[in-house]
Amino acid sequence: MHAMLDKPVKTRFAPSPTGYLHLGNARTALFNALLAQKQGGIFMLRIEDTDRSRSRAEYQFALLEDLRWLGLAWQEGPDSDSPQGPYLQSQRGDIYERYYHGLVEGGLAYPCFCSEQELKQIRKAQLAAGRPPRYPGICAQLSAGEIQRKRDQGLKPTLRFRVPEDELVEFEDLVRGPQRHRTSDIGDFVIRRSDGTPAFFFCNALDDALMNVTHVLRGEDHLANTPRQLLVLRALEYKAPAYGHIALLVGDNGAPLSKRRGAKSLRELREEGYLPQAINNYLARLGHVYEQTEFLSPEALVQGFDLSRMSRAPARFDVAQLRYWQKEAVTHASDEALWDWMAGRHVEGRIEDLVPNGSQIDFVRAVRDNTELPGEGCVLAGILFRDSIDYSSEALESIRLAGRDFFQVALALLPPTASDFKTYAQAVGKAAAVGGKSLFMPLRATLTGDLHGPEMARIFPLIGIERARARLQMALKIASDQS
Ligand code: GLU
């Protein structure tokens, strides 16, 4: 394990409420939660809502709800009362002001009056000359008088951090190992926008320090920001957390998963019926390797988590893998949990209206192996409990192939209650002198309308003897009509 174990481990997830949580940021949250739990530490949630035009209360609310649904409980966050709060950056303006003031006093930051327009032209010229775009320090040496004159003209400055010249910024990334950057590659950067709101580099780093965060796991897209943040923390005389930059989650096309590219939000996956444990089992293995290949409980996911098992290569999201873990999650869920999961969904009718009271658990047991998403359970409920039935073309073919005599026998041998399918089928097989597929396929086709589906022994009692008789009569008619 890495250094800093002198302080209790504290990790955090620091989303900006500018959209719904998607799998990429859910994975970041999960890794931070797993790391904290593994070390017996604290997992904190901080809302980075400094971009007032893009942050929305509705997204913030959804974020908390989605994280709770995933089971990623934070011990400190917007809903907790702690001297380290508030946990919404929009409420921390006074705190930031104090630190801006200190930096300006110490000559470590300065007001910059360059307009967007000017900066754009400078960047353009630098690029045209084959140089990297960097702030050339126009306002770095303004005198107090010049600053006052510009203010008097009504100009609103940004605040720039003065980057020291010709130094090396080095750090050990928890995932990517040793990193080094030259300060000469970093231009003086904005830490407060002209409207007074804090810039990311500043408030993100400062809040981690003020909130005693020891470990930051975040997307690799932030790797280039880290040297700047380390410089800010050094200037403020704060110890930096250990940073680990996680390889991005990419889609089929190799491009990072993002809402714009059609990646599904957590809400959409939840609506479709994906279970949180399926998502966690999958995400925890994207960019992190577990020794165990089997489905892991929340506790086992924590136990097996190890920073040394994080990979640097981009992790590719594959919906087939998610489906695999979904199937596993269904297999591991209790009958009661699966009933609740299927209940309340409107797929071809409400399952609560279809499955009779008292049969719910038997129903779940019958269909769970054939149900990956709750809608499939609803369709099966329709097949089992509705009087009407639709036949697939293969089912019709199987019924016709079995022929009229087969169904006459099957009807004649129907027991008074639909309790024991095996004995019934054997009796039909014997009397009709058929076995194997020729026996089971037409019976399944008749009773369910399809050639595939849940185990007949389990669904026969649920279909019940009356419906079974009606369906056999229908099959007899279909088989008779052809001749
Ligand atoms: N608000 C930033 C983001 O959502 C946080 C980055 C970080 O984790 O430091 O990308």
Short mmCIF file of C-alpha atoms and ligand atoms in Angstrom, two decimals:
data_model
loop_
_atom_site.label_atom_id
_atom_site.label_comp_id
_atom_site.label_asym_id
_atom_site.label_seq_id
_atom_site.Cartn_x
_atom_site.Cartn_y
_atom_site.Cartn_z
CA MET A 1 0.00 0.00 0.00
CA HIS A 2 1.15 3.51 -0.66
CA ALA A 3 2.38 6.18 1.65
CA MET A 4 0.27 8.52 3.78
CA LEU A 5 -1.00 5.83 6.03
CA ASP A 6 -0.14 8.10 8.90
CA LYS A 7 -3.45 9.90 8.21
CA PRO A 8 -6.65 7.88 7.98
CA VAL A 9 -7.37 7.18 4.34
CA LYS A 10 -9.94 9.51 2.87
CA THR A 11 -11.03 9.33 -0.73
CA ARG A 12 -13.63 11.36 -2.53
CA PHE A 13 -15.80 11.54 -5.55
CA ALA A 14 -16.14 15.09 -6.85
CA PRO A 15 -18.65 15.20 -9.69
CA SER A 16 -19.95 18.30 -11.40
CA PRO A 17 -23.77 18.23 -11.56
CA THR A 18 -23.92 19.03 -15.26
CA GLY A 19 -25.52 15.78 -16.42
CA TYR A 20 -26.61 12.35 -15.29
CA LEU A 21 -24.02 9.96 -13.97
CA HIS A 22 -22.71 7.59 -16.64
CA LEU A 23 -20.64 4.46 -16.33
CA GLY A 24 -17.32 6.32 -16.59
CA ASN A 25 -17.90 8.50 -13.57
CA ALA A 26 -19.71 5.74 -11.69
CA ARG A 27 -16.53 3.69 -12.01
CA THR A 28 -14.46 6.54 -10.59
CA ALA A 29 -16.86 6.77 -7.65
CA LEU A 30 -16.73 2.99 -7.16
CA PHE A 31 -12.91 2.83 -7.12
CA ASN A 32 -12.75 5.62 -4.56
CA ALA A 33 -15.39 3.95 -2.40
CA LEU A 34 -13.62 0.57 -2.64
CA LEU A 35 -10.26 2.06 -1.73
CA ALA A 36 -11.67 3.85 1.31
CA GLN A 37 -13.51 0.77 2.52
CA LYS A 38 -10.51 -1.48 1.98
CA GLN A 39 -8.43 0.80 4.20
CA GLY A 40 -11.18 1.33 6.77
CA GLY A 41 -11.21 4.98 5.74
CA ILE A 42 -13.74 7.57 4.69
CA PHE A 43 -15.37 8.05 1.32
CA MET A 44 -16.50 11.61 0.77
CA LEU A 45 -18.76 13.24 -1.79
CA ARG A 46 -18.17 16.80 -2.91
CA ILE A 47 -20.28 18.57 -5.48
CA GLU A 48 -18.23 20.70 -7.86
CA ASP A 49 -20.92 23.11 -9.00
CA THR A 50 -18.79 26.15 -9.78
CA ASP A 51 -19.98 26.36 -13.35
CA ARG A 52 -23.28 28.00 -12.54
CA SER A 53 -24.55 28.00 -16.09
CA ARG A 54 -24.19 24.23 -16.52
CA SER A 55 -24.85 22.96 -12.97
CA ARG A 56 -28.44 21.99 -12.23
CA ALA A 57 -30.11 21.08 -8.94
CA GLU A 58 -31.94 18.30 -10.72
CA TYR A 59 -28.65 16.65 -11.74
CA GLN A 60 -27.30 17.04 -8.26
CA PHE A 61 -30.33 15.33 -6.79
CA ALA A 62 -30.09 12.57 -9.39
CA LEU A 63 -26.42 12.08 -8.66
CA LEU A 64 -27.02 11.39 -4.99
CA GLU A 65 -29.89 9.10 -5.82
CA ASP A 66 -27.86 7.14 -8.40
CA LEU A 67 -24.89 6.72 -6.06
CA ARG A 68 -27.18 5.48 -3.31
CA TRP A 69 -28.80 3.07 -5.72
CA LEU A 70 -25.38 1.71 -6.65
CA GLY A 71 -24.74 1.19 -2.94
CA LEU A 72 -21.88 3.66 -2.80
CA ALA A 73 -22.58 5.21 0.56
CA TRP A 74 -20.49 8.25 1.46
CA GLN A 75 -19.67 9.01 5.06
CA GLU A 76 -19.26 12.72 4.41
CA GLY A 77 -21.07 14.78 1.85
CA PRO A 78 -23.69 17.42 1.10
CA ASP A 79 -26.08 15.86 3.59
CA SER A 80 -23.63 15.75 6.48
CA ASP A 81 -22.88 18.33 9.06
CA SER A 82 -19.14 18.61 9.50
CA PRO A 83 -16.72 21.46 10.15
CA GLN A 84 -15.02 20.54 6.85
CA GLY A 85 -18.16 21.37 4.91
CA PRO A 86 -20.01 22.76 3.12
CA TYR A 87 -19.55 20.09 0.47
CA LEU A 88 -20.99 22.15 -2.36
CA GLN A 89 -18.34 24.33 -3.94
CA SER A 90 -20.95 26.97 -4.76
CA GLN A 91 -21.24 27.54 -0.99
CA ARG A 92 -17.51 27.87 -0.37
CA GLY A 93 -16.92 31.26 -1.98
CA ASP A 94 -15.84 32.97 1.27
CA ILE A 95 -13.29 30.27 1.97
CA TYR A 96 -11.77 30.61 -1.50
CA GLU A 97 -11.60 34.40 -1.15
CA ARG A 98 -9.39 34.12 1.90
CA TYR A 99 -6.91 31.97 0.03
CA TYR A 100 -6.95 34.17 -3.08
CA HIS A 101 -6.15 37.07 -0.87
CA GLY A 102 -3.20 35.25 0.70
CA LEU A 103 -1.80 34.30 -2.70
CA VAL A 104 -2.06 37.88 -4.01
CA GLU A 105 -0.46 39.25 -0.86
CA GLY A 106 2.41 36.81 -1.26
CA GLY A 107 2.90 37.75 -4.92
CA LEU A 108 1.90 34.22 -5.94
CA ALA A 109 -1.11 35.31 -7.96
CA TYR A 110 -1.95 38.47 -9.88
CA PRO A 111 -4.96 40.06 -11.54
CA CYS A 112 -5.04 39.65 -15.30
CA PHE A 113 -7.03 42.06 -17.48
CA CYS A 114 -6.45 40.39 -20.83
CA SER A 115 -9.75 39.92 -22.62
CA GLU A 116 -10.91 36.63 -24.13
CA GLN A 117 -10.44 38.22 -27.50
CA GLU A 118 -6.81 39.14 -26.85
CA LEU A 119 -6.04 35.74 -25.40
CA LYS A 120 -7.52 34.06 -28.41
CA GLN A 121 -5.34 36.06 -30.75
CA ILE A 122 -2.24 35.32 -28.71
CA ARG A 123 -3.00 31.60 -28.81
CA LYS A 124 -3.54 31.74 -32.51
CA ALA A 125 -0.24 33.49 -33.11
CA GLN A 126 1.62 31.03 -30.88
CA LEU A 127 0.16 28.06 -32.68
CA ALA A 128 0.93 29.61 -36.06
CA ALA A 129 4.55 30.00 -34.95
CA GLY A 130 4.64 26.35 -33.95
CA ARG A 131 4.77 27.15 -30.24
CA PRO A 132 2.48 25.66 -27.59
CA PRO A 133 -0.22 28.11 -26.49
CA ARG A 134 0.78 29.61 -23.16
CA TYR A 135 -0.08 32.82 -21.38
CA PRO A 136 2.87 35.12 -22.11
CA GLY A 137 2.71 37.02 -18.82
CA ILE A 138 1.31 40.32 -20.11
CA CYS A 139 -0.23 41.24 -16.76
CA ALA A 140 2.35 39.48 -14.59
CA GLN A 141 4.24 42.63 -13.63
CA LEU A 142 1.53 45.30 -13.47
CA SER A 143 2.16 47.92 -10.83
CA ALA A 144 -0.39 48.67 -8.14
CA GLY A 145 -1.18 51.93 -9.94
CA GLU A 146 -1.77 50.20 -13.29
CA ILE A 147 -4.01 47.65 -11.65
CA GLN A 148 -6.03 50.40 -10.01
CA ARG A 149 -6.38 52.32 -13.27
CA LYS A 150 -7.72 49.27 -15.06
CA ARG A 151 -10.15 48.59 -12.25
CA ASP A 152 -11.28 52.20 -12.39
CA GLN A 153 -12.04 51.71 -16.09
CA GLY A 154 -14.48 49.03 -14.98
CA LEU A 155 -12.36 46.10 -16.22
CA LYS A 156 -12.95 42.88 -14.33
CA PRO A 157 -9.79 40.83 -13.99
CA THR A 158 -9.27 37.12 -13.65
CA LEU A 159 -6.75 36.00 -11.10
CA ARG A 160 -3.73 34.14 -12.42
CA PHE A 161 -1.44 31.85 -10.55
CA ARG A 162 2.21 32.72 -11.03
CA VAL A 163 3.96 29.55 -12.12
CA PRO A 164 7.60 29.41 -10.96
CA GLU A 165 10.14 29.33 -13.76
CA ASP A 166 12.31 26.36 -14.69
CA GLU A 167 11.36 23.91 -12.04
CA LEU A 168 10.42 20.27 -12.15
CA VAL A 169 7.13 19.09 -10.69
CA GLU A 170 7.38 15.44 -9.82
CA PHE A 171 4.91 13.06 -8.31
CA GLU A 172 4.27 9.37 -8.00
CA ASP A 173 0.97 8.50 -9.63
CA LEU A 174 -0.81 5.67 -7.81
CA VAL A 175 -1.64 4.03 -11.14
CA ARG A 176 0.84 5.36 -13.64
CA GLY A 177 4.02 5.57 -11.55
CA PRO A 178 6.54 8.42 -11.57
CA GLN A 179 5.54 11.61 -13.38
CA ARG A 180 7.57 14.71 -14.07
CA HIS A 181 6.66 18.00 -15.68
CA ARG A 182 8.59 21.19 -16.35
CA THR A 183 7.04 24.38 -15.08
CA SER A 184 8.34 26.10 -18.22
CA ASP A 185 5.70 24.10 -20.11
CA ILE A 186 2.93 25.53 -17.96
CA GLY A 187 1.80 29.11 -18.46
CA ASP A 188 0.40 31.17 -15.59
CA PHE A 189 -3.15 29.89 -15.25
CA VAL A 190 -6.45 31.31 -14.12
CA ILE A 191 -7.56 30.40 -10.61
CA ARG A 192 -10.51 32.81 -10.39
CA ARG A 193 -12.67 33.74 -13.33
CA SER A 194 -13.57 37.34 -14.03
CA ASP A 195 -17.08 36.76 -12.65
CA GLY A 196 -15.50 35.81 -9.32
CA THR A 197 -16.13 32.07 -9.52
CA PRO A 198 -13.24 29.74 -8.73
CA ALA A 199 -11.47 27.79 -11.47
CA PHE A 200 -11.19 24.04 -11.24
CA PHE A 201 -7.41 23.81 -10.65
CA PHE A 202 -7.73 25.93 -7.58
CA CYS A 203 -10.87 24.90 -5.74
CA ASN A 204 -10.50 21.21 -6.51
CA ALA A 205 -6.97 21.13 -5.05
CA LEU A 206 -7.70 23.43 -2.15
CA ASP A 207 -10.81 21.54 -1.11
CA ASP A 208 -8.97 18.23 -1.15
CA ALA A 209 -6.44 19.75 1.23
CA LEU A 210 -9.00 21.43 3.49
CA MET A 211 -11.09 18.28 3.61
CA ASN A 212 -8.09 16.06 4.45
CA VAL A 213 -8.37 13.93 1.35
CA THR A 214 -5.44 11.51 1.22
CA HIS A 215 -6.08 9.69 -2.07
CA VAL A 216 -7.62 10.90 -5.31
CA LEU A 217 -8.52 8.41 -7.97
CA ARG A 218 -9.81 10.17 -11.05
CA GLY A 219 -9.93 9.98 -14.82
CA GLU A 220 -6.76 10.15 -16.83
CA ASP A 221 -8.12 13.27 -18.52
CA HIS A 222 -7.04 15.08 -15.34
CA LEU A 223 -3.43 13.90 -15.45
CA ALA A 224 -2.22 17.08 -17.14
CA ASN A 225 -3.99 19.19 -14.49
CA THR A 226 -2.14 17.60 -11.62
CA PRO A 227 1.17 19.54 -11.88
CA ARG A 228 -0.80 22.79 -11.74
CA GLN A 229 -2.71 21.58 -8.73
CA LEU A 230 0.48 20.51 -7.00
CA LEU A 231 1.91 23.98 -7.57
CA VAL A 232 -1.18 25.59 -6.08
CA LEU A 233 -1.02 23.35 -3.02
CA ARG A 234 2.66 24.03 -2.54
CA ALA A 235 2.04 27.76 -2.73
CA LEU A 236 -0.69 27.41 -0.11
CA GLU A 237 1.63 25.26 2.01
CA TYR A 238 -0.62 22.27 1.96
CA LYS A 239 0.33 18.66 1.54
CA ALA A 240 -1.00 17.17 -1.67
CA PRO A 241 -3.06 14.00 -1.73
CA ALA A 242 -1.72 10.98 -3.60
CA TYR A 243 -3.21 11.08 -7.10
CA GLY A 244 -4.03 8.07 -9.21
CA HIS A 245 -5.19 8.56 -12.78
CA ILE A 246 -7.44 5.83 -14.07
CA ALA A 247 -7.30 4.81 -17.71
CA LEU A 248 -10.39 5.98 -19.51
CA LEU A 249 -13.37 3.86 -20.27
CA VAL A 250 -13.76 3.65 -24.02
CA GLY A 251 -16.53 2.43 -26.28
CA ASP A 252 -16.35 0.13 -29.29
CA ASN A 253 -14.86 2.88 -31.42
CA GLY A 254 -12.00 3.40 -28.95
CA ALA A 255 -13.28 6.86 -28.03
CA PRO A 256 -13.99 7.68 -24.36
CA LEU A 257 -17.49 6.81 -23.22
CA SER A 258 -19.50 9.95 -23.02
CA LYS A 259 -23.06 11.05 -23.06
CA ARG A 260 -22.49 12.84 -26.34
CA ARG A 261 -21.38 9.59 -27.94
CA GLY A 262 -24.48 7.80 -26.77
CA ALA A 263 -23.17 6.12 -23.61
CA LYS A 264 -26.04 5.23 -21.34
CA SER A 265 -26.57 7.00 -18.07
CA LEU A 266 -26.86 5.01 -14.90
CA ARG A 267 -30.53 5.97 -14.76
CA GLU A 268 -31.18 4.48 -18.17
CA LEU A 269 -29.48 1.24 -17.19
CA ARG A 270 -31.49 1.17 -13.98
CA GLU A 271 -34.71 1.77 -15.92
CA GLU A 272 -33.83 -1.13 -18.18
CA GLY A 273 -33.49 -3.28 -15.09
CA TYR A 274 -29.76 -3.67 -14.63
CA LEU A 275 -28.97 -4.52 -11.03
CA PRO A 276 -26.48 -2.44 -9.05
CA GLN A 277 -24.42 -5.51 -8.22
CA ALA A 278 -24.10 -6.37 -11.91
CA ILE A 279 -22.87 -2.87 -12.66
CA ASN A 280 -20.44 -2.91 -9.72
CA ASN A 281 -19.05 -6.32 -10.61
CA TYR A 282 -18.44 -5.15 -14.13
CA LEU A 283 -17.09 -1.67 -13.40
CA ALA A 284 -14.73 -2.95 -10.71
CA ARG A 285 -13.13 -5.10 -13.40
CA LEU A 286 -12.73 -2.36 -15.97
CA GLY A 287 -9.20 -1.11 -15.47
CA HIS A 288 -8.74 -3.20 -12.34
CA VAL A 289 -8.09 -6.92 -12.21
CA TYR A 290 -9.53 -9.23 -9.58
CA GLU A 291 -7.95 -12.55 -8.80
CA GLN A 292 -11.42 -14.05 -8.60
CA THR A 293 -13.37 -14.46 -11.79
CA GLU A 294 -16.68 -15.23 -10.11
CA PHE A 295 -19.46 -12.86 -9.10
CA LEU A 296 -18.41 -10.98 -5.98
CA SER A 297 -20.49 -9.69 -3.10
CA PRO A 298 -20.02 -6.03 -2.12
CA GLU A 299 -17.72 -7.15 0.71
CA ALA A 300 -15.64 -9.35 -1.58
CA LEU A 301 -15.32 -6.49 -4.09
CA VAL A 302 -13.80 -4.43 -1.29
CA GLN A 303 -11.51 -7.21 -0.08
CA GLY A 304 -10.10 -7.95 -3.52
CA PHE A 305 -9.52 -4.31 -4.47
CA ASP A 306 -5.87 -3.34 -4.73
CA LEU A 307 -4.24 -0.28 -6.27
CA SER A 308 -1.44 -2.45 -7.59
CA ARG A 309 -4.02 -4.24 -9.73
CA MET A 310 -5.07 -1.14 -11.63
CA SER A 311 -4.20 -1.15 -15.28
CA ARG A 312 -2.87 1.68 -17.41
CA ALA A 313 -4.45 0.56 -20.64
CA PRO A 314 -7.84 2.02 -21.60
CA ALA A 315 -10.69 -0.25 -20.56
CA ARG A 316 -13.18 -1.14 -23.26
CA PHE A 317 -16.83 -1.18 -22.33
CA ASP A 318 -18.62 -4.19 -23.76
CA VAL A 319 -22.35 -4.53 -23.29
CA ALA A 320 -22.08 -8.34 -23.60
CA GLN A 321 -19.90 -8.32 -20.48
CA LEU A 322 -22.42 -6.20 -18.66
CA ARG A 323 -25.12 -8.71 -19.65
CA TYR A 324 -22.96 -11.50 -18.30
CA TRP A 325 -22.66 -9.85 -14.90
CA GLN A 326 -26.35 -9.04 -14.98
CA LYS A 327 -27.13 -12.72 -15.40
CA GLU A 328 -24.82 -13.46 -12.49
CA ALA A 329 -26.45 -10.80 -10.35
CA VAL A 330 -29.89 -12.27 -11.08
CA THR A 331 -28.61 -15.72 -10.17
CA HIS A 332 -27.33 -14.41 -6.85
CA ALA A 333 -30.36 -12.31 -5.95
CA SER A 334 -32.99 -13.64 -3.55
CA ASP A 335 -36.43 -14.63 -4.85
CA GLU A 336 -37.96 -11.75 -2.92
CA ALA A 337 -35.52 -9.23 -4.38
CA LEU A 338 -36.25 -10.46 -7.89
CA TRP A 339 -39.97 -10.17 -7.35
CA ASP A 340 -39.58 -6.56 -6.20
CA TRP A 341 -37.33 -5.93 -9.21
CA MET A 342 -39.95 -7.20 -11.67
CA ALA A 343 -42.90 -5.66 -9.87
CA GLY A 344 -44.11 -2.24 -10.87
CA ARG A 345 -42.80 -2.40 -14.42
CA HIS A 346 -45.14 -1.90 -17.28
CA VAL A 347 -44.09 -4.36 -19.90
CA GLU A 348 -47.08 -5.92 -21.58
CA GLY A 349 -49.11 -5.31 -18.43
CA ARG A 350 -48.15 -5.16 -14.80
CA ILE A 351 -46.71 -8.34 -13.43
CA GLU A 352 -48.56 -7.83 -10.12
CA ASP A 353 -51.86 -8.03 -12.01
CA LEU A 354 -50.83 -11.20 -13.80
CA VAL A 355 -49.27 -13.36 -11.10
CA PRO A 356 -51.87 -14.52 -8.56
CA ASN A 357 -51.31 -13.79 -4.91
CA GLY A 358 -49.41 -16.56 -3.22
CA SER A 359 -47.71 -17.68 -6.45
CA GLN A 360 -45.13 -14.91 -6.64
CA ILE A 361 -42.20 -16.81 -5.22
CA ASP A 362 -42.98 -19.96 -7.23
CA PHE A 363 -43.18 -17.76 -10.29
CA VAL A 364 -39.78 -16.18 -9.60
CA ARG A 365 -38.22 -19.60 -9.06
CA ALA A 366 -39.67 -20.80 -12.35
CA VAL A 367 -38.51 -17.88 -14.47
CA ARG A 368 -35.30 -16.63 -12.87
CA ASP A 369 -32.99 -18.68 -15.10
CA ASN A 370 -34.71 -17.24 -18.16
CA THR A 371 -34.78 -13.66 -16.98
CA GLU A 372 -31.91 -11.24 -17.40
CA LEU A 373 -33.99 -8.11 -17.45
CA PRO A 374 -37.33 -7.64 -15.71
CA GLY A 375 -39.25 -7.22 -18.94
CA GLU A 376 -38.52 -10.84 -19.78
CA GLY A 377 -40.14 -11.86 -16.50
CA CYS A 378 -43.21 -9.81 -17.44
CA VAL A 379 -43.46 -11.51 -20.81
CA LEU A 380 -43.21 -14.90 -19.12
CA ALA A 381 -45.92 -13.93 -16.64
CA GLY A 382 -48.15 -13.13 -19.60
CA ILE A 383 -47.46 -16.54 -21.12
CA LEU A 384 -48.14 -18.38 -17.89
CA PHE A 385 -51.14 -16.51 -16.54
CA ARG A 386 -53.04 -15.07 -19.48
CA ASP A 387 -55.78 -17.09 -21.07
CA SER A 388 -54.79 -16.04 -24.55
CA ILE A 389 -51.64 -17.41 -26.10
CA ASP A 390 -49.48 -16.51 -29.08
CA TYR A 391 -47.65 -19.24 -30.92
CA SER A 392 -44.28 -18.83 -32.57
CA SER A 393 -44.10 -20.32 -36.06
CA GLU A 394 -41.80 -23.08 -34.73
CA ALA A 395 -44.35 -23.88 -32.03
CA LEU A 396 -47.14 -24.16 -34.61
CA GLU A 397 -44.99 -26.40 -36.71
CA SER A 398 -44.21 -28.64 -33.75
CA ILE A 399 -47.92 -28.87 -32.89
CA ARG A 400 -48.82 -29.80 -36.45
CA LEU A 401 -46.05 -32.32 -36.59
CA ALA A 402 -47.20 -34.02 -33.38
CA GLY A 403 -50.63 -34.49 -34.92
CA ARG A 404 -54.18 -34.92 -33.76
CA ASP A 405 -53.79 -38.27 -31.97
CA PHE A 406 -51.01 -36.95 -29.78
CA PHE A 407 -53.26 -34.21 -28.42
CA GLN A 408 -56.21 -36.51 -27.95
CA VAL A 409 -54.04 -38.69 -25.77
CA ALA A 410 -52.57 -35.68 -23.97
CA LEU A 411 -56.05 -34.38 -23.21
CA ALA A 412 -57.34 -37.72 -22.05
CA LEU A 413 -54.45 -38.21 -19.64
CA LEU A 414 -54.56 -34.74 -18.13
CA PRO A 415 -54.53 -35.19 -14.34
CA PRO A 416 -56.99 -33.38 -12.05
CA THR A 417 -54.29 -30.97 -10.85
CA ALA A 418 -51.24 -29.63 -12.65
CA SER A 419 -48.75 -30.67 -10.03
CA ASP A 420 -46.44 -33.27 -11.58
CA PHE A 421 -45.38 -32.55 -15.14
CA LYS A 422 -42.85 -35.37 -15.35
CA THR A 423 -45.35 -38.14 -14.54
CA TYR A 424 -47.89 -36.60 -16.88
CA ALA A 425 -45.41 -36.30 -19.77
CA GLN A 426 -44.23 -39.88 -19.25
CA ALA A 427 -47.79 -41.13 -19.38
CA VAL A 428 -48.44 -39.19 -22.61
CA GLY A 429 -45.19 -40.47 -24.12
CA LYS A 430 -46.05 -44.02 -23.33
CA ALA A 431 -49.61 -43.84 -24.64
CA ALA A 432 -48.65 -41.93 -27.81
CA ALA A 433 -45.51 -44.02 -28.29
CA VAL A 434 -43.22 -40.99 -28.58
CA GLY A 435 -40.27 -39.83 -26.49
CA GLY A 436 -37.54 -37.21 -26.26
CA LYS A 437 -37.99 -34.14 -28.41
CA SER A 438 -41.08 -35.49 -30.14
CA LEU A 439 -42.76 -35.64 -26.78
CA PHE A 440 -41.46 -32.56 -25.00
CA MET A 441 -41.44 -30.08 -27.87
CA PRO A 442 -45.14 -30.28 -28.77
CA LEU A 443 -46.09 -30.19 -25.08
CA ARG A 444 -43.98 -27.09 -24.50
CA ALA A 445 -45.22 -25.51 -27.73
CA THR A 446 -48.81 -26.14 -26.69
CA LEU A 447 -48.48 -24.93 -23.13
CA THR A 448 -46.23 -21.90 -23.69
CA GLY A 449 -46.49 -21.03 -27.40
CA ASP A 450 -42.73 -21.41 -27.82
CA LEU A 451 -40.06 -24.09 -28.09
CA HIS A 452 -37.80 -22.55 -25.47
CA GLY A 453 -38.43 -21.32 -21.99
CA PRO A 454 -38.40 -22.13 -18.30
CA GLU A 455 -38.37 -25.65 -16.97
CA MET A 456 -41.76 -27.27 -17.65
CA ALA A 457 -41.90 -28.97 -14.24
CA ARG A 458 -41.87 -25.54 -12.63
CA ILE A 459 -44.27 -23.76 -14.93
CA PHE A 460 -46.88 -26.49 -15.35
CA PRO A 461 -48.33 -25.91 -11.85
CA LEU A 462 -48.40 -22.15 -12.51
CA ILE A 463 -50.25 -22.51 -15.82
CA GLY A 464 -52.77 -24.63 -13.95
CA ILE A 465 -54.96 -27.43 -15.18
CA GLU A 466 -57.75 -25.29 -16.66
CA ARG A 467 -55.45 -23.26 -18.86
CA ALA A 468 -53.48 -26.40 -19.75
CA ARG A 469 -56.70 -28.07 -20.91
CA ALA A 470 -57.76 -25.06 -22.95
CA ARG A 471 -54.33 -24.93 -24.61
CA LEU A 472 -54.35 -28.65 -25.40
CA GLN A 473 -57.79 -28.23 -26.96
CA MET A 474 -56.48 -25.38 -29.04
CA ALA A 475 -53.51 -27.50 -30.14
CA LEU A 476 -55.84 -30.34 -31.00
CA LYS A 477 -57.79 -27.95 -33.19
CA ILE A 478 -54.62 -26.67 -34.88
CA ALA A 479 -53.40 -30.20 -35.50
CA SER A 480 -56.83 -31.31 -36.76
CA ASP A 481 -57.33 -28.31 -39.06
CA GLN A 482 -54.34 -29.20 -41.16
CA SER A 483 -55.65 -32.57 -42.21
N1 GLU B 1 -15.35 17.84 -10.96
C1 GLU B 1 -14.26 17.15 -11.59
C2 GLU B 1 -14.82 16.23 -12.67
O1 GLU B 1 -15.98 15.88 -12.60
C3 GLU B 1 -13.50 16.37 -10.56
C4 GLU B 1 -12.17 15.88 -10.98
C5 GLU B 1 -11.48 15.21 -9.84
O2 GLU B 1 -11.92 14.12 -9.45
O3 GLU B 1 -10.53 15.77 -9.30
O4 GLU B 1 -14.13 15.88 -13.59
#
